[in-house]
């Protein structure tokens, strides 16, 4: 009963703030994100940054399965387009503890892992070293100054990877900036794999532009049609979309994955059936 009352109070608080249009500045939310992801006094921070051996990733098979699944789906989409994934330079935005990197870094000359936390970058490097994968370049950024990463990343790159990150960005404005950065860093015909949490008809699923830590994993949500339009508005061609009702390993739901391509020629339309 106590937990039920807490949930009811929580939903009521979200509704009141939503209806009142309550919000914090994007800069304040960015500063809160920097503090949050560098607070390793919290016993769950490593789990939230997807470090191997923590939380649900105490089961090594879960940690390996999720990253491998991202790679396999991307390969499947590209194969349907008659392409083979052979990236020389990869950028992963929000590399966390290396869950994707140990799969996507194979064969790459440079793997730029971008994160807000130095301890997390060290952990990602440790996992890649464990797999005897070279070429990792750690890139520490401030949430409010993401483009500073371009001083380290040797653009153009062939692949941009960003999973379980957009929902954790400080604001929708930060999300738009990150999509633009992905476009800027990719070479023509470069590919991006991105992942979002989708908004539903429930008011609690909408982006919550206040209380960064309080709203973890629900800071930024999109209706899929709107996010796709944003990608296409920048010039991306959408090669594939996969909606996922639930990720039981993480006890999460309402996700979507998109494969985007920066066309060789501007104005190229999305692939038929990529919906």
PDB file of C-alpha atoms in Angstrom, residues 35-142:
ATOM      1  CA  UNK A  35      26.927  16.183 -11.488  1.00  0.00           C
ATOM      2  CA  UNK A  36      24.792  13.067 -11.713  1.00  0.00           C
ATOM      3  CA  UNK A  37      27.082  11.041 -13.971  1.00  0.00           C
ATOM      4  CA  UNK A  38      30.157  11.938 -11.954  1.00  0.00           C
ATOM      5  CA  UNK A  39      28.659  11.003  -8.583  1.00  0.00           C
ATOM      6  CA  UNK A  40      30.167   7.589  -7.991  1.00  0.00           C
ATOM      7  CA  UNK A  41      29.425   7.861  -4.297  1.00  0.00           C
ATOM      8  CA  UNK A  42      26.057   6.517  -5.422  1.00  0.00           C
ATOM      9  CA  UNK A  43      26.021   2.708  -5.221  1.00  0.00           C
ATOM     10  CA  UNK A  44      23.988   2.449  -8.431  1.00  0.00           C
ATOM     11  CA  UNK A  45      25.892   4.852 -10.668  1.00  0.00           C
ATOM     12  CA  UNK A  46      28.033   2.131 -12.248  1.00  0.00           C
ATOM     13  CA  UNK A  47      24.897   0.112 -12.968  1.00  0.00           C
ATOM     14  CA  UNK A  48      23.206   3.124 -14.567  1.00  0.00           C
ATOM     15  CA  UNK A  49      26.317   3.693 -16.717  1.00  0.00           C
ATOM     16  CA  UNK A  50      26.069   0.043 -17.844  1.00  0.00           C
ATOM     17  CA  UNK A  51      29.306  -1.164 -16.292  1.00  0.00           C
ATOM     18  CA  UNK A  52      29.982  -4.844 -16.658  1.00  0.00           C
ATOM     19  CA  UNK A  53      29.260  -6.819 -13.489  1.00  0.00           C
ATOM     20  CA  UNK A  54      26.868  -4.282 -11.938  1.00  0.00           C
ATOM     21  CA  UNK A  55      23.109  -4.518 -11.411  1.00  0.00           C
ATOM     22  CA  UNK A  56      21.496  -6.576 -14.195  1.00  0.00           C
ATOM     23  CA  UNK A  57      24.945  -6.849 -15.775  1.00  0.00           C
ATOM     24  CA  UNK A  58      26.130  -9.070 -12.939  1.00  0.00           C
ATOM     25  CA  UNK A  59      24.973 -11.644 -15.473  1.00  0.00           C
ATOM     26  CA  UNK A  60      27.689 -11.267 -18.087  1.00  0.00           C
ATOM     27  CA  UNK A  61      25.457 -12.824 -20.722  1.00  0.00           C
ATOM     28  CA  UNK A  62      23.011  -9.905 -20.412  1.00  0.00           C
ATOM     29  CA  UNK A  63      25.739  -7.289 -20.868  1.00  0.00           C
ATOM     30  CA  UNK A  64      27.120  -9.050 -23.931  1.00  0.00           C
ATOM     31  CA  UNK A  65      23.697  -9.790 -25.409  1.00  0.00           C
ATOM     32  CA  UNK A  66      22.461  -6.198 -25.466  1.00  0.00           C
ATOM     33  CA  UNK A  67      25.497  -4.756 -27.224  1.00  0.00           C
ATOM     34  CA  UNK A  68      25.692  -7.677 -29.641  1.00  0.00           C
ATOM     35  CA  UNK A  69      22.005  -7.252 -30.456  1.00  0.00           C
ATOM     36  CA  UNK A  70      22.570  -3.622 -31.475  1.00  0.00           C
ATOM     37  CA  UNK A  71      25.366  -4.629 -33.823  1.00  0.00           C
ATOM     38  CA  UNK A  72      23.442  -7.515 -35.363  1.00  0.00           C
ATOM     39  CA  UNK A  73      20.372  -5.397 -36.074  1.00  0.00           C
ATOM     40  CA  UNK A  74      22.473  -2.678 -37.692  1.00  0.00           C
ATOM     41  CA  UNK A  75      24.197  -5.291 -39.851  1.00  0.00           C
ATOM     42  CA  UNK A  76      20.808  -6.701 -40.835  1.00  0.00           C
ATOM     43  CA  UNK A  77      19.485  -3.302 -41.912  1.00  0.00           C
ATOM     44  CA  UNK A  78      22.590  -2.507 -43.930  1.00  0.00           C
ATOM     45  CA  UNK A  79      22.568  -5.953 -45.548  1.00  0.00           C
ATOM     46  CA  UNK A  80      19.009  -5.253 -46.739  1.00  0.00           C
ATOM     47  CA  UNK A  81      20.443  -2.174 -48.465  1.00  0.00           C
ATOM     48  CA  UNK A  82      23.252  -4.149 -50.078  1.00  0.00           C
ATOM     49  CA  UNK A  83      25.852  -2.713 -47.721  1.00  0.00           C
ATOM     50  CA  UNK A  84      28.442  -4.267 -45.414  1.00  0.00           C
ATOM     51  CA  UNK A  85      29.430  -2.650 -42.126  1.00  0.00           C
ATOM     52  CA  UNK A  86      33.189  -2.010 -42.176  1.00  0.00           C
ATOM     53  CA  UNK A  87      33.753   1.260 -40.273  1.00  0.00           C
ATOM     54  CA  UNK A  88      37.292   2.557 -39.845  1.00  0.00           C
ATOM     55  CA  UNK A  89      36.384   5.402 -37.474  1.00  0.00           C
ATOM     56  CA  UNK A  90      33.524   5.032 -34.998  1.00  0.00           C
ATOM     57  CA  UNK A  91      32.029   7.532 -32.578  1.00  0.00           C
ATOM     58  CA  UNK A  92      29.947   6.226 -29.694  1.00  0.00           C
ATOM     59  CA  UNK A  93      28.157   8.993 -27.843  1.00  0.00           C
ATOM     60  CA  UNK A  94      27.611   7.860 -24.269  1.00  0.00           C
ATOM     61  CA  UNK A  95      29.871   4.820 -24.403  1.00  0.00           C
ATOM     62  CA  UNK A  96      29.232   3.919 -20.760  1.00  0.00           C
ATOM     63  CA  UNK A  97      31.114   0.862 -19.581  1.00  0.00           C
ATOM     64  CA  UNK A  98      31.755  -0.504 -23.064  1.00  0.00           C
ATOM     65  CA  UNK A  99      28.653  -2.633 -23.651  1.00  0.00           C
ATOM     66  CA  UNK A 100      28.537  -1.607 -27.323  1.00  0.00           C
ATOM     67  CA  UNK A 101      32.219  -0.886 -27.734  1.00  0.00           C
ATOM     68  CA  UNK A 102      33.420  -4.469 -27.250  1.00  0.00           C
ATOM     69  CA  UNK A 103      31.362  -5.399 -30.324  1.00  0.00           C
ATOM     70  CA  UNK A 104      31.487  -2.300 -32.530  1.00  0.00           C
ATOM     71  CA  UNK A 105      35.225  -1.619 -32.075  1.00  0.00           C
ATOM     72  CA  UNK A 106      36.303  -4.825 -33.807  1.00  0.00           C
ATOM     73  CA  UNK A 107      38.074  -3.896 -37.014  1.00  0.00           C
ATOM     74  CA  UNK A 108      37.935  -0.144 -36.370  1.00  0.00           C
ATOM     75  CA  UNK A 109      41.125   1.922 -36.529  1.00  0.00           C
ATOM     76  CA  UNK A 110      39.729   4.522 -34.120  1.00  0.00           C
ATOM     77  CA  UNK A 111      36.901   4.166 -31.618  1.00  0.00           C
ATOM     78  CA  UNK A 112      35.959   7.481 -30.047  1.00  0.00           C
ATOM     79  CA  UNK A 113      34.116   6.868 -26.806  1.00  0.00           C
ATOM     80  CA  UNK A 114      32.360  10.015 -25.594  1.00  0.00           C
ATOM     81  CA  UNK A 115      31.061  10.349 -22.044  1.00  0.00           C
ATOM     82  CA  UNK A 116      30.450  12.853 -19.239  1.00  0.00           C
ATOM     83  CA  UNK A 117      32.451  10.807 -16.716  1.00  0.00           C
ATOM     84  CA  UNK A 118      36.156  10.072 -16.540  1.00  0.00           C
ATOM     85  CA  UNK A 119      35.683   6.927 -14.410  1.00  0.00           C
ATOM     86  CA  UNK A 120      33.268   5.574 -17.007  1.00  0.00           C
ATOM     87  CA  UNK A 121      35.707   6.292 -19.836  1.00  0.00           C
ATOM     88  CA  UNK A 122      38.389   4.412 -17.904  1.00  0.00           C
ATOM     89  CA  UNK A 123      36.021   1.482 -17.457  1.00  0.00           C
ATOM     90  CA  UNK A 124      35.222   1.412 -21.175  1.00  0.00           C
ATOM     91  CA  UNK A 125      38.947   1.445 -21.963  1.00  0.00           C
ATOM     92  CA  UNK A 126      39.492  -1.406 -19.501  1.00  0.00           C
ATOM     93  CA  UNK A 127      36.877  -3.574 -21.187  1.00  0.00           C
ATOM     94  CA  UNK A 128      38.346  -2.948 -24.627  1.00  0.00           C
ATOM     95  CA  UNK A 129      41.827  -3.783 -23.349  1.00  0.00           C
ATOM     96  CA  UNK A 130      40.392  -6.974 -21.865  1.00  0.00           C
ATOM     97  CA  UNK A 131      39.170  -7.897 -25.360  1.00  0.00           C
ATOM     98  CA  UNK A 132      42.551  -6.868 -26.855  1.00  0.00           C
ATOM     99  CA  UNK A 133      40.928  -4.171 -28.961  1.00  0.00           C
ATOM    100  CA  UNK A 134      43.117  -1.189 -29.806  1.00  0.00           C
ATOM    101  CA  UNK A 135      42.355   2.283 -31.094  1.00  0.00           C
ATOM    102  CA  UNK A 136      40.145   3.538 -28.258  1.00  0.00           C
ATOM    103  CA  UNK A 137      40.157   7.325 -27.863  1.00  0.00           C
ATOM    104  CA  UNK A 138      38.379   8.586 -24.714  1.00  0.00           C
ATOM    105  CA  UNK A 139      36.529  11.896 -25.137  1.00  0.00           C
ATOM    106  CA  UNK A 140      35.351  13.637 -21.971  1.00  0.00           C
ATOM    107  CA  UNK A 141      32.630  16.230 -22.556  1.00  0.00           C
ATOM    108  CA  UNK A 142      30.475  18.682 -20.658  1.00  0.00           C
TER     109      UNK A 142
END
